[in-house]
Amino acid sequence: MQDRLANETEEQRDHRFRLISDRLSNETEEQRTHRLSLISDRLSNETQEQRAHRLGLIHDRLNNETEEQRTRRLGSMQDRLANETEEQRAHRFRLISNRLSNETDEQRAHRLRLISDRLSNETEEQRAHRLGLIHDRLSNETPEARLNRLNTMRQTSHIRRGITNEQSFQTAINVFADVSCDVCKKNIYPPQRFNLRPNMYNTLLPEELIALDKITTCSRCNNHIKKRKIPPTAYWNKMMPAEPMN
Ligand SMILES: [Zn+2]
Protein backbone atom coordinates (compact mmCIF):
# COMPACT_ATOMS: atom_id res chain seq x y z
CA MET A 1 0.00 0.00 0.00
CA GLN A 2 2.85 2.31 0.87
CA ASP A 3 4.51 1.59 -2.45
CA ARG A 4 1.33 2.45 -4.22
CA LEU A 5 1.14 5.76 -2.38
CA ALA A 6 4.78 6.58 -3.07
CA ASN A 7 4.32 5.94 -6.79
CA GLU A 8 0.99 7.62 -7.35
CA THR A 9 0.77 10.48 -9.82
CA GLU A 10 -0.44 13.97 -8.92
CA GLU A 11 -3.75 13.13 -10.54
CA GLN A 12 -4.23 9.88 -8.65
CA ARG A 13 -3.33 11.65 -5.45
CA ASP A 14 -5.89 14.39 -6.07
CA HIS A 15 -8.51 11.79 -6.86
CA ARG A 16 -7.72 9.86 -3.69
CA PHE A 17 -7.97 13.02 -1.60
CA ARG A 18 -11.26 13.94 -3.20
CA LEU A 19 -12.69 10.53 -2.30
CA ILE A 20 -11.48 10.86 1.27
CA SER A 21 -12.84 14.34 1.52
CA ASP A 22 -16.25 13.25 0.18
CA ARG A 23 -16.40 10.37 2.55
CA LEU A 24 -15.51 12.58 5.49
CA SER A 25 -18.02 15.27 4.64
CA ASN A 26 -20.81 12.69 4.32
CA GLU A 27 -20.12 10.75 7.46
CA THR A 28 -22.67 10.77 10.26
CA GLU A 29 -21.80 11.92 13.78
CA GLU A 30 -21.73 8.27 14.81
CA GLN A 31 -19.35 7.25 12.05
CA ARG A 32 -17.17 10.20 12.89
CA THR A 33 -17.03 9.32 16.57
CA HIS A 34 -16.20 5.73 15.66
CA ARG A 35 -13.46 6.78 13.26
CA LEU A 36 -11.89 9.17 15.75
CA SER A 37 -11.93 6.56 18.49
CA LEU A 38 -10.17 4.08 16.17
CA ILE A 39 -7.51 6.67 15.42
CA SER A 40 -7.18 7.54 19.07
CA ASP A 41 -6.79 3.84 19.99
CA ARG A 42 -4.20 3.30 17.34
CA LEU A 43 -2.22 6.36 18.41
CA SER A 44 -2.27 5.50 22.07
CA ASN A 45 -1.14 1.92 21.38
CA GLU A 46 1.67 2.71 18.99
CA THR A 47 5.24 1.87 20.00
CA GLN A 48 8.02 4.45 20.08
CA GLU A 49 9.28 3.03 16.80
CA GLN A 50 5.91 3.22 15.07
CA ARG A 51 5.49 6.75 16.29
CA ALA A 52 8.91 7.80 15.00
CA HIS A 53 8.09 6.18 11.66
CA ARG A 54 4.73 7.91 11.41
CA LEU A 55 6.17 11.31 12.26
CA GLY A 56 8.97 10.70 9.76
CA LEU A 57 6.43 10.08 7.01
CA ILE A 58 4.50 13.23 7.88
CA HIS A 59 7.70 15.19 8.03
CA ASP A 60 8.81 13.92 4.59
CA ARG A 61 5.47 14.64 3.07
CA LEU A 62 5.45 18.19 4.41
CA ASN A 63 9.02 18.79 3.27
CA ASN A 64 8.26 17.59 -0.22
CA GLU A 65 4.99 19.37 -0.77
CA THR A 66 4.83 21.97 -3.51
CA GLU A 67 3.69 25.56 -2.87
CA GLU A 68 0.37 24.62 -4.43
CA GLN A 69 -0.15 21.61 -2.21
CA ARG A 70 0.76 23.69 0.78
CA THR A 71 -1.70 26.40 -0.14
CA ARG A 72 -4.41 23.82 -0.68
CA ARG A 73 -3.65 22.08 2.60
CA LEU A 74 -3.72 25.31 4.56
CA GLY A 75 -6.87 26.39 2.74
CA SER A 76 -8.73 23.25 3.72
CA MET A 77 -7.57 23.58 7.32
CA GLN A 78 -8.80 27.13 7.32
CA ASP A 79 -12.17 26.08 5.92
CA ARG A 80 -12.52 23.44 8.54
CA LEU A 81 -11.68 25.90 11.30
CA ALA A 82 -14.04 28.52 9.92
CA ASN A 83 -16.89 26.01 9.79
CA GLU A 84 -16.42 24.35 13.12
CA THR A 85 -19.21 24.61 15.68
CA GLU A 86 -18.69 26.13 19.13
CA GLU A 87 -18.72 22.61 20.52
CA GLN A 88 -16.08 21.32 18.13
CA ARG A 89 -13.98 24.35 18.86
CA ALA A 90 -14.24 23.85 22.60
CA HIS A 91 -13.34 20.19 22.13
CA ARG A 92 -10.32 21.07 20.00
CA PHE A 93 -9.10 23.56 22.56
CA ARG A 94 -9.52 21.01 25.32
CA LEU A 95 -7.38 18.53 23.38
CA ILE A 96 -4.69 21.14 22.78
CA SER A 97 -4.75 22.21 26.38
CA ASN A 98 -4.42 18.58 27.55
CA ARG A 99 -1.57 17.94 25.22
CA LEU A 100 0.26 21.04 26.36
CA SER A 101 -0.15 20.29 30.01
CA ASN A 102 1.12 16.72 29.52
CA GLU A 103 4.14 17.51 27.40
CA THR A 104 7.61 16.75 28.72
CA ASP A 105 10.32 19.42 28.93
CA GLU A 106 11.96 17.91 25.89
CA GLN A 107 8.75 17.97 23.84
CA ARG A 108 8.16 21.53 24.89
CA ALA A 109 11.66 22.62 23.90
CA HIS A 110 11.22 20.87 20.56
CA ARG A 111 7.85 22.50 19.93
CA LEU A 112 9.14 25.95 20.75
CA ARG A 113 12.16 25.42 18.50
CA LEU A 114 9.87 24.50 15.59
CA ILE A 115 7.72 27.57 16.13
CA SER A 116 10.76 29.77 16.41
CA ASP A 117 12.25 28.33 13.19
CA ARG A 118 9.03 28.79 11.33
CA LEU A 119 8.64 32.38 12.49
CA SER A 120 12.20 33.32 11.65
CA ASN A 121 11.89 31.81 8.18
CA GLU A 122 8.59 33.37 7.22
CA THR A 123 8.47 35.86 4.37
CA GLU A 124 7.04 39.37 4.74
CA GLU A 125 3.95 38.16 2.91
CA GLN A 126 3.45 35.12 5.14
CA ARG A 127 3.89 37.32 8.16
CA ALA A 128 1.32 39.84 6.95
CA HIS A 129 -1.08 37.00 6.17
CA ARG A 130 -0.58 35.43 9.59
CA LEU A 131 -1.15 38.69 11.40
CA GLY A 132 -4.20 39.40 9.24
CA LEU A 133 -5.74 36.06 10.22
CA ILE A 134 -5.12 36.73 13.90
CA HIS A 135 -6.59 40.18 13.56
CA ASP A 136 -9.72 38.85 11.82
CA ARG A 137 -10.20 36.17 14.38
CA LEU A 138 -9.85 38.59 17.28
CA SER A 139 -12.16 41.19 15.80
CA ASN A 140 -14.84 38.60 15.07
CA GLU A 141 -14.78 36.85 18.39
CA THR A 142 -17.79 36.98 20.67
CA PRO A 143 -17.39 38.22 24.25
CA GLU A 144 -17.79 34.62 25.37
CA ALA A 145 -15.09 33.35 23.02
CA ARG A 146 -12.84 36.11 24.23
CA LEU A 147 -13.36 35.17 27.83
CA ASN A 148 -12.64 31.53 26.99
CA ARG A 149 -9.50 32.47 25.15
CA LEU A 150 -8.21 34.58 28.00
CA ASN A 151 -9.02 31.84 30.48
CA THR A 152 -7.19 29.27 28.41
CA MET A 153 -4.19 31.59 28.12
CA ARG A 154 -4.29 32.18 31.81
CA GLN A 155 -4.47 28.47 32.56
CA THR A 156 -1.64 27.60 30.21
CA SER A 157 0.65 30.26 31.52
CA HIS A 158 -0.37 29.18 34.98
CA ILE A 159 0.78 25.64 34.22
CA ARG A 160 3.89 26.88 32.44
CA ARG A 161 5.12 28.90 35.32
CA GLY A 162 4.48 26.03 37.66
CA ILE A 163 2.42 28.24 39.86
CA THR A 164 -0.10 26.03 41.59
CA ASN A 165 -1.32 28.51 44.10
CA GLU A 166 -4.09 30.74 42.80
CA GLN A 167 -3.15 33.58 45.11
CA SER A 168 0.46 33.75 43.96
CA PHE A 169 -0.69 33.60 40.36
CA GLN A 170 -2.95 36.58 40.95
CA THR A 171 -0.11 38.41 42.60
CA ALA A 172 2.19 37.59 39.72
CA ILE A 173 -0.10 38.97 37.04
CA ASN A 174 -1.81 41.79 38.86
CA VAL A 175 -0.49 44.86 40.52
CA PHE A 176 -3.17 46.01 42.88
CA ALA A 177 -3.92 49.54 43.94
CA ASP A 178 -4.23 48.16 47.45
CA VAL A 179 -2.57 50.98 49.33
CA SER A 180 -4.33 54.28 49.91
CA CYS A 181 -2.88 57.75 50.24
CA ASP A 182 -2.60 58.70 53.93
CA VAL A 183 -3.66 62.24 53.06
CA CYS A 184 -6.55 61.97 50.55
CA LYS A 185 -7.40 58.24 51.04
CA LYS A 186 -7.37 57.59 47.29
CA ASN A 187 -6.07 54.15 46.23
CA ILE A 188 -2.64 54.33 44.66
CA TYR A 189 -0.68 51.97 42.40
CA PRO A 190 2.92 51.23 43.43
CA PRO A 191 4.59 53.56 40.90
CA GLN A 192 2.58 56.52 42.25
CA ARG A 193 3.47 56.02 45.91
CA PHE A 194 5.63 58.49 47.78
CA ASN A 195 6.90 58.21 51.29
CA LEU A 196 7.20 61.27 53.51
CA ARG A 197 8.49 61.89 57.03
CA PRO A 198 5.50 63.57 58.67
CA ASN A 199 7.51 65.24 61.45
CA MET A 200 9.11 67.46 58.80
CA TYR A 201 5.66 68.92 58.02
CA ASN A 202 4.23 69.35 61.50
CA THR A 203 2.66 72.69 60.69
CA LEU A 204 0.64 71.17 57.84
CA LEU A 205 -0.38 67.74 59.03
CA PRO A 206 -2.85 66.66 61.69
CA GLU A 207 -1.50 65.14 64.94
CA GLU A 208 -2.36 61.56 64.10
CA LEU A 209 -0.14 61.70 61.01
CA ILE A 210 2.71 63.57 62.69
CA ALA A 211 2.79 60.77 65.24
CA LEU A 212 3.73 58.29 62.52
CA ASP A 213 7.30 57.53 61.39
CA LYS A 214 6.36 57.62 57.78
CA ILE A 215 3.31 58.27 55.63
CA THR A 216 2.54 57.11 52.10
CA THR A 217 0.94 59.59 49.73
CA CYS A 218 -0.14 59.86 46.13
CA SER A 219 1.87 62.11 43.82
CA ARG A 220 -0.60 65.03 44.01
CA CYS A 221 -0.59 65.12 47.80
CA ASN A 222 3.18 64.64 47.80
CA ASN A 223 3.59 67.69 45.52
CA HIS A 224 1.39 69.90 47.70
CA ILE A 225 3.03 68.89 50.94
CA LYS A 226 6.53 69.37 49.58
CA LYS A 227 5.49 72.93 48.67
CA ARG A 228 4.21 73.32 52.24
CA LYS A 229 0.58 73.53 51.18
CA ILE A 230 -2.32 71.49 52.48
CA PRO A 231 -3.64 69.35 49.60
CA PRO A 232 -7.22 70.41 48.72
CA THR A 233 -8.20 66.73 48.89
CA ALA A 234 -6.70 66.16 52.35
CA TYR A 235 -9.15 64.22 54.51
CA TRP A 236 -8.95 66.71 57.39
CA ASN A 237 -10.05 69.51 55.03
CA LYS A 238 -13.36 67.72 54.55
CA MET A 239 -13.72 66.95 58.22
CA MET A 240 -13.08 70.47 59.44
CA PRO A 241 -16.60 71.95 58.88
CA ALA A 242 -18.18 68.95 60.59
CA GLU A 243 -16.12 69.34 63.75
CA PRO A 244 -17.96 70.90 66.66
CA MET A 245 -16.89 74.45 67.57
CA ASN A 246 -15.50 75.02 71.02
ZN1 LIG B 1 -3.39 61.85 48.09
PDB file of C-alpha atoms in Angstrom, residues 13-26:
ATOM      1  CA  ARG A  13      -3.334  11.654  -5.454  1.00  0.00           C
ATOM      2  CA  ASP A  14      -5.890  14.387  -6.066  1.00  0.00           C
ATOM      3  CA  HIS A  15      -8.512  11.785  -6.858  1.00  0.00           C
ATOM      4  CA  ARG A  16      -7.725   9.859  -3.686  1.00  0.00           C
ATOM      5  CA  PHE A  17      -7.969  13.023  -1.605  1.00  0.00           C
ATOM      6  CA  ARG A  18     -11.263  13.941  -3.196  1.00  0.00           C
ATOM      7  CA  LEU A  19     -12.686  10.530  -2.301  1.00  0.00           C
ATOM      8  CA  ILE A  20     -11.478  10.856   1.270  1.00  0.00           C
ATOM      9  CA  SER A  21     -12.845  14.343   1.522  1.00  0.00           C
ATOM     10  CA  ASP A  22     -16.254  13.253   0.177  1.00  0.00           C
ATOM     11  CA  ARG A  23     -16.399  10.375   2.552  1.00  0.00           C
ATOM     12  CA  LEU A  24     -15.507  12.584   5.490  1.00  0.00           C
ATOM     13  CA  SER A  25     -18.020  15.270   4.644  1.00  0.00           C
ATOM     14  CA  ASN A  26     -20.812  12.692   4.316  1.00  0.00           C
TER      15      ASN A  26
END
